[in-house]
Each structure stands twice: as C-alpha cells, then as structure tokens.
CSV table of C-alpha atoms in Angstrom, one decimal:
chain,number,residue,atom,x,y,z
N,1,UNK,CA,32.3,-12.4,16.6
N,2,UNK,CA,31.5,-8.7,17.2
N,3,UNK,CA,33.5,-6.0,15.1
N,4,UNK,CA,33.0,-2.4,14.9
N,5,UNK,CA,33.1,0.2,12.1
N,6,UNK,CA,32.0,3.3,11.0
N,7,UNK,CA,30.1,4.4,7.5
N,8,UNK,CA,28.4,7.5,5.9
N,9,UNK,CA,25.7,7.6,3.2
N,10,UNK,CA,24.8,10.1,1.0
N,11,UNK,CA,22.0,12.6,1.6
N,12,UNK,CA,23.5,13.9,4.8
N,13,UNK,CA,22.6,10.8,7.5
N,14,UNK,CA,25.8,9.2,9.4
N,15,UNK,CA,25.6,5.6,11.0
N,16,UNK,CA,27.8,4.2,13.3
N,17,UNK,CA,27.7,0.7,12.5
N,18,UNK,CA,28.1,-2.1,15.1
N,19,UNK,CA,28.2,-5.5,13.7
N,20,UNK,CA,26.9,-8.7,15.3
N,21,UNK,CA,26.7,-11.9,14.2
N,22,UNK,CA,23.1,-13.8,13.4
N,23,UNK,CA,22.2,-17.6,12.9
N,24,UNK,CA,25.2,-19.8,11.0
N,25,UNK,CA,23.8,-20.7,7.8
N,26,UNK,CA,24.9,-22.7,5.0
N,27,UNK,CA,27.9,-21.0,3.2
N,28,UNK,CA,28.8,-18.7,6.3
N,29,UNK,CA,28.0,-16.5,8.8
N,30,UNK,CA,24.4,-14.5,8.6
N,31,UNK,CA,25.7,-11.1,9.6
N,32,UNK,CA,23.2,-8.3,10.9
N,33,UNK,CA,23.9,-4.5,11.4
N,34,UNK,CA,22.9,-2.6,14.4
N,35,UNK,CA,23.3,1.2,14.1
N,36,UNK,CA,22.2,4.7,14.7
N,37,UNK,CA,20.7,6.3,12.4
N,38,UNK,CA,21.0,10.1,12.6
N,39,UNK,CA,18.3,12.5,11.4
N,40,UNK,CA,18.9,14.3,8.0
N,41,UNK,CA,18.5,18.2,9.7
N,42,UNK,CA,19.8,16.8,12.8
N,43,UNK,CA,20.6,19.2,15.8
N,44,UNK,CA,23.7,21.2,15.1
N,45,UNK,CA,25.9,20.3,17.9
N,46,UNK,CA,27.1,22.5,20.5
N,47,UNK,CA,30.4,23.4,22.5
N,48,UNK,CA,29.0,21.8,25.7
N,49,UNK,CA,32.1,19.8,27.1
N,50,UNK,CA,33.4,16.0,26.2
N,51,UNK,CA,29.9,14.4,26.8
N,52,UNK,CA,28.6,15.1,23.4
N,53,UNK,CA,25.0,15.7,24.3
N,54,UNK,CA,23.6,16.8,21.0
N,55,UNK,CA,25.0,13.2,19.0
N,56,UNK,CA,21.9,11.1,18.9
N,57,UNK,CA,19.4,13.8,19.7
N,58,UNK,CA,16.3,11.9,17.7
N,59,UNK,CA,18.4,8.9,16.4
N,60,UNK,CA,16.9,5.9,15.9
N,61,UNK,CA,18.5,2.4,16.8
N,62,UNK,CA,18.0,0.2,13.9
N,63,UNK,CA,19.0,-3.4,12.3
N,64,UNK,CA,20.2,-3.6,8.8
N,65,UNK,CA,19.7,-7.7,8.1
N,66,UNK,CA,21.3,-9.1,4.9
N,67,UNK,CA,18.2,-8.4,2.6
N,68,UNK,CA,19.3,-4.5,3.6
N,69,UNK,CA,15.7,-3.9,4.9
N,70,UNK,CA,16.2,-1.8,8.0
N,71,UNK,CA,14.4,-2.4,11.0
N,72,UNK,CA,13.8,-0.2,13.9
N,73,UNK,CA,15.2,-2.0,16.9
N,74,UNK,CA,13.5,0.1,19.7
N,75,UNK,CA,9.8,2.2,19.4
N,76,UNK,CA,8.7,5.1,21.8
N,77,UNK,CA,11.7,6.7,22.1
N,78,UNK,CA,12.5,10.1,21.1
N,79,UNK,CA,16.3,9.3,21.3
N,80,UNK,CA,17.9,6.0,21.2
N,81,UNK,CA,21.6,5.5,20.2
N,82,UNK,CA,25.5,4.2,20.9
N,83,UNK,CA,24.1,0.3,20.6
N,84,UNK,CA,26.9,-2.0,22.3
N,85,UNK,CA,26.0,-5.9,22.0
N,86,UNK,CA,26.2,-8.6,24.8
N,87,UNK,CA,29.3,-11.3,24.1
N,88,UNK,CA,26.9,-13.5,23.7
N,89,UNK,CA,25.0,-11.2,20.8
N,90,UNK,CA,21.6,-11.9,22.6
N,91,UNK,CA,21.3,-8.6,24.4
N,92,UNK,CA,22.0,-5.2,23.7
N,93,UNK,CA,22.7,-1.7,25.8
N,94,UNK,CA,22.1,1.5,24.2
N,95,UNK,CA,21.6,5.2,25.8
N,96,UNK,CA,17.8,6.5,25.4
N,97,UNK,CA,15.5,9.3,26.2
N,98,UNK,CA,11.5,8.6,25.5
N,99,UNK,CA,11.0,12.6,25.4
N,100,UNK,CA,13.3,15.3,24.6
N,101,UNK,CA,13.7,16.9,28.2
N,102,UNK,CA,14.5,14.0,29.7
N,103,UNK,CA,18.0,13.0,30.7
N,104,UNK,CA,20.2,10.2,29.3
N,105,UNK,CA,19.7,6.6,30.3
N,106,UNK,CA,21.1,3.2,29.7
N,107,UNK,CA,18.5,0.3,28.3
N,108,UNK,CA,18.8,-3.0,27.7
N,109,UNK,CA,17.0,-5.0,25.2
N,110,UNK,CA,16.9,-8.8,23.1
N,111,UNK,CA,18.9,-8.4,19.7
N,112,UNK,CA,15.0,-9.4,18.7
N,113,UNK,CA,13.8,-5.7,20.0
N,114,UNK,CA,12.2,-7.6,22.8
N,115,UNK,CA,12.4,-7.0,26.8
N,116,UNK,CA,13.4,-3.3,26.8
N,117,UNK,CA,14.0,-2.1,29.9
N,118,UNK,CA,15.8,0.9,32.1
N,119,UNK,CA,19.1,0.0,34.0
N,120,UNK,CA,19.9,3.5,35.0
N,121,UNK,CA,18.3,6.2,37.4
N,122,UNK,CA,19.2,9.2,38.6
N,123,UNK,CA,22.6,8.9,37.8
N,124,UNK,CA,22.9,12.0,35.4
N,125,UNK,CA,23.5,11.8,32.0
N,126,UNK,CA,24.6,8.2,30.5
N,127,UNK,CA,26.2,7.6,27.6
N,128,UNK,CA,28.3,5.5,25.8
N,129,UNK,CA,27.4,2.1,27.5
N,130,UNK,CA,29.0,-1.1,27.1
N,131,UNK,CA,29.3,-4.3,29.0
N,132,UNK,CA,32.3,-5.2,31.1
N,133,UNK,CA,33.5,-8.5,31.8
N,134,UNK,CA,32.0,-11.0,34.1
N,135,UNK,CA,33.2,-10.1,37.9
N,136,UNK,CA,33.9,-13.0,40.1
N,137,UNK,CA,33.7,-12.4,44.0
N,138,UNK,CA,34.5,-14.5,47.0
N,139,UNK,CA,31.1,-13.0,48.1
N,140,UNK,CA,28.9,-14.7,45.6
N,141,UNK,CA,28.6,-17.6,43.9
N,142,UNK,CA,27.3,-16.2,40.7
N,143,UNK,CA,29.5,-13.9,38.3
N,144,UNK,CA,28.3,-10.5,39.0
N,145,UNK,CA,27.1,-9.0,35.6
N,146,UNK,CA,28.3,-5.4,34.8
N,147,UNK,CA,28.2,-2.5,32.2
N,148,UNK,CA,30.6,0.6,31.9
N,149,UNK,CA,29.0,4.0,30.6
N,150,UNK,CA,29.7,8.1,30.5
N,151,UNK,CA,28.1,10.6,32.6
N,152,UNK,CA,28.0,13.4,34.0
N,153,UNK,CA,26.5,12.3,37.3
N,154,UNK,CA,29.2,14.3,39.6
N,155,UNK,CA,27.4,17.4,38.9
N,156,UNK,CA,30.8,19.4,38.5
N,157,UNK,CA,31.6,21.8,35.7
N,158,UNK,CA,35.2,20.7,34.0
N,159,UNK,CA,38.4,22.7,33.9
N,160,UNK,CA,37.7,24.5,31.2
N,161,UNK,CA,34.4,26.0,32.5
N,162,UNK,CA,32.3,25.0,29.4
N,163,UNK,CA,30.1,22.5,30.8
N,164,UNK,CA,29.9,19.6,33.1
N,165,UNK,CA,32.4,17.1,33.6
N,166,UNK,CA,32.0,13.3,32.7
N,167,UNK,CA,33.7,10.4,34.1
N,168,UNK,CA,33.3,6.6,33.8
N,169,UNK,CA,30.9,5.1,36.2
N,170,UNK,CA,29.8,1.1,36.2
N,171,UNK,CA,26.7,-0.7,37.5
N,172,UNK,CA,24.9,-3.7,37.6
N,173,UNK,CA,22.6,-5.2,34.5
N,174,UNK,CA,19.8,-4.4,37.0
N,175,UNK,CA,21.1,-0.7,37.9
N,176,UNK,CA,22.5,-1.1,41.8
N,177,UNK,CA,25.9,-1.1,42.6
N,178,UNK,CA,26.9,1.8,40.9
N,179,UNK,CA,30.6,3.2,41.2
N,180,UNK,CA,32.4,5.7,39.4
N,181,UNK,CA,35.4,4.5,38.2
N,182,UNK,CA,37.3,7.9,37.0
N,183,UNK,CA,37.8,10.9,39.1
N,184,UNK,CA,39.2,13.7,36.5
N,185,UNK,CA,38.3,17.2,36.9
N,186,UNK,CA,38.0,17.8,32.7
N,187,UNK,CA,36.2,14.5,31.7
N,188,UNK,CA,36.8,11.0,30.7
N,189,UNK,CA,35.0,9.7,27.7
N,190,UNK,CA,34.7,6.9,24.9
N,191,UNK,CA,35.5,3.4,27.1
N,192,UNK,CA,36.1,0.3,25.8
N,193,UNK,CA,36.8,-3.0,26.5
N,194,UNK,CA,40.0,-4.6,25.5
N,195,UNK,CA,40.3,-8.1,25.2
N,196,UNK,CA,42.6,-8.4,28.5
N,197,UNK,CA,39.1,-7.4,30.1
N,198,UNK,CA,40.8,-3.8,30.8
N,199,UNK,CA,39.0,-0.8,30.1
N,200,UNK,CA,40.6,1.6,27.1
N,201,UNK,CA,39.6,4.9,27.2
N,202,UNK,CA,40.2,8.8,25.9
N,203,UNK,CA,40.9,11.0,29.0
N,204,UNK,CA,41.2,15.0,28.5
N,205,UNK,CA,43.5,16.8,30.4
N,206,UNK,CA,44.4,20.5,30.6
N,207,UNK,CA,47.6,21.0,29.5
N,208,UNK,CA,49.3,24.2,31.7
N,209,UNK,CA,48.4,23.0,35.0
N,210,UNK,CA,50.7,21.7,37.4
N,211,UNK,CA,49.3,18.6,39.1
C-alpha cells in the first residue's frame, strides 16, 4: 500500500509526505513517512521555467516512523528530495546533488538508508523520479526494470523564452537505455503512474500558437 499526501507545519518548513508501509504488526499496519524536509530560510524561488529548480535546494530526505522521531534517510548530500518508493517499498528513488553546483541526479537507495547509489549521468537536470512498471520484451527473459523522471536534458529554452525546456525521459535502474518520452517545445512536468501502468502527467502549452 503506498498513498501520497501533502502537509505543512508551523514555523515556516513544508513536507511533502510520501507514505509507505513498514512491518505488519499486531493490531495493523506499522506505517512510516518518507519526506522532504525544506529548510526554514529556504531559497526564494525563481521564474526559471516548469522544472522548478529552486524546490529542494538543501532539503533533506527524511523518515518519520510511528514514535515521530525523524530520521534522515540519506547523508552527504547537500540536496536530496521528491522520494518515490519501489512497489515493493524496499527501495526508494529521489533527485540529489552532494554540492550546490552540481546538477540534478536520480539515486536509488534501501528504505533502510542503505545502498545509495547514482542512476543518472549526464543527462541534465533530473527531477521528479518515479518507477514505471515492469517492461516485458521478446528480447529478454527478465522484466526490464525502469524509472520515469523530469529534465531538462534537450538543452532547448521553452516557448516562452524563460528558461530551459523539460520533458519526460526514462531509463534503466542501472542508468542505460535512456529515452525521452515527451517532445514539447514548453515543457512537460509532474509524471505519474496510474494504475493501468500509463503515465499521467501535466503538460504546458502556449496558448496563441497555431500548431
């Protein structure tokens, strides 16, 4: 069971809450919290296109566990945020920066903080992962294992002319294979997946042009 919401504390820090489910225990489900934790004086954000580069800008990914005592999830990053959990709630994606200049990536890592590692390189900015459904081939006898993130990666600056264009883009768990999935000269942002297996996403479009 894996359900998402949204909540807001007081003294100026937002979460995005993603819920996932622990060990069954006596009475019910043990339910944790993975989320992103915002900085109080966090970067004021910026007119720079769809991709939303200042959200997350020195977050922390974190568990909340029943007892409420939050854990972080991931250490040595300066940036870490947008947590999406395996359908198996053993592993978890998230985009992550370990210093400020460098750019977005996706990560993997156990729902026990364990085994981080990089899936994406030099494939622009990535955000906004999440894992697709498993992909059966005629080539291969094994499912093939995908995610789905944002970026940027075309290079090309949108409609508008306010800053660079993102589309959706997909890869494999180990980073080859990637494809880009939306071709939209504004950008394409915020995918996810539905229970068909289809991808749901919000696409922006300038309005006045004839095409």
């Amino acid at each position: 069971m894996v359900a998402t919401c949204f909540i807001q504390i007081r003294r100026g820090v937002f979460l995005g809450v993603l819920m996932f489910c622990g060990a069954v225990a006596r009475g019910g489900v043990k339910v944790q919290l993975l989320v992103t934790q915002l900085p109080i004086k966090s970067v004021p954000a910026r007119r720079a296109g769809l991709l939303r580069a200042d959200y997350g800008y020195g977050a922390r990914l974190c568990v909340v566990p029943p007892d409420k005592k939050v854990r972080v999830l991931v250490e040595g990053f300066h940036s870490a945020c947008e947590g999406s959990v395996s359908f198996d709630a053993k592993h978890i994606v998230f985009a992550g920066k370990t210093k400020p200049s460098d750019l977005w990536n996706i990560y993997e890592v156990g729902v026990d903080g364990s085994g981080v590692r990089q899936i994406t390189r030099n494939a622009g900015n990535c955000r906004r992962p999440g894992y697709q459904p498993n992909l059966y081939t005629i080539a291969s006898p094994v499912p093939r294992l995908q995610i789905t993130f944002v970026s940027d990666a075309a290079g090309k600056i949108n409609e508008y002319g306010s800053a660079r264009a993102t589309d959706l883009y997909s890869c494999k768990l180990d980073g080859s294979s990637l494809a880009r999935l939306t071709f939209n000269p504004s950008s394409d942002i915020d995918p996810v997946v539905m229970s068909s297996g289809r991808l749901l996403f919000a696409s922006w479009r300038r309005a006045g042009l004839s095409r």
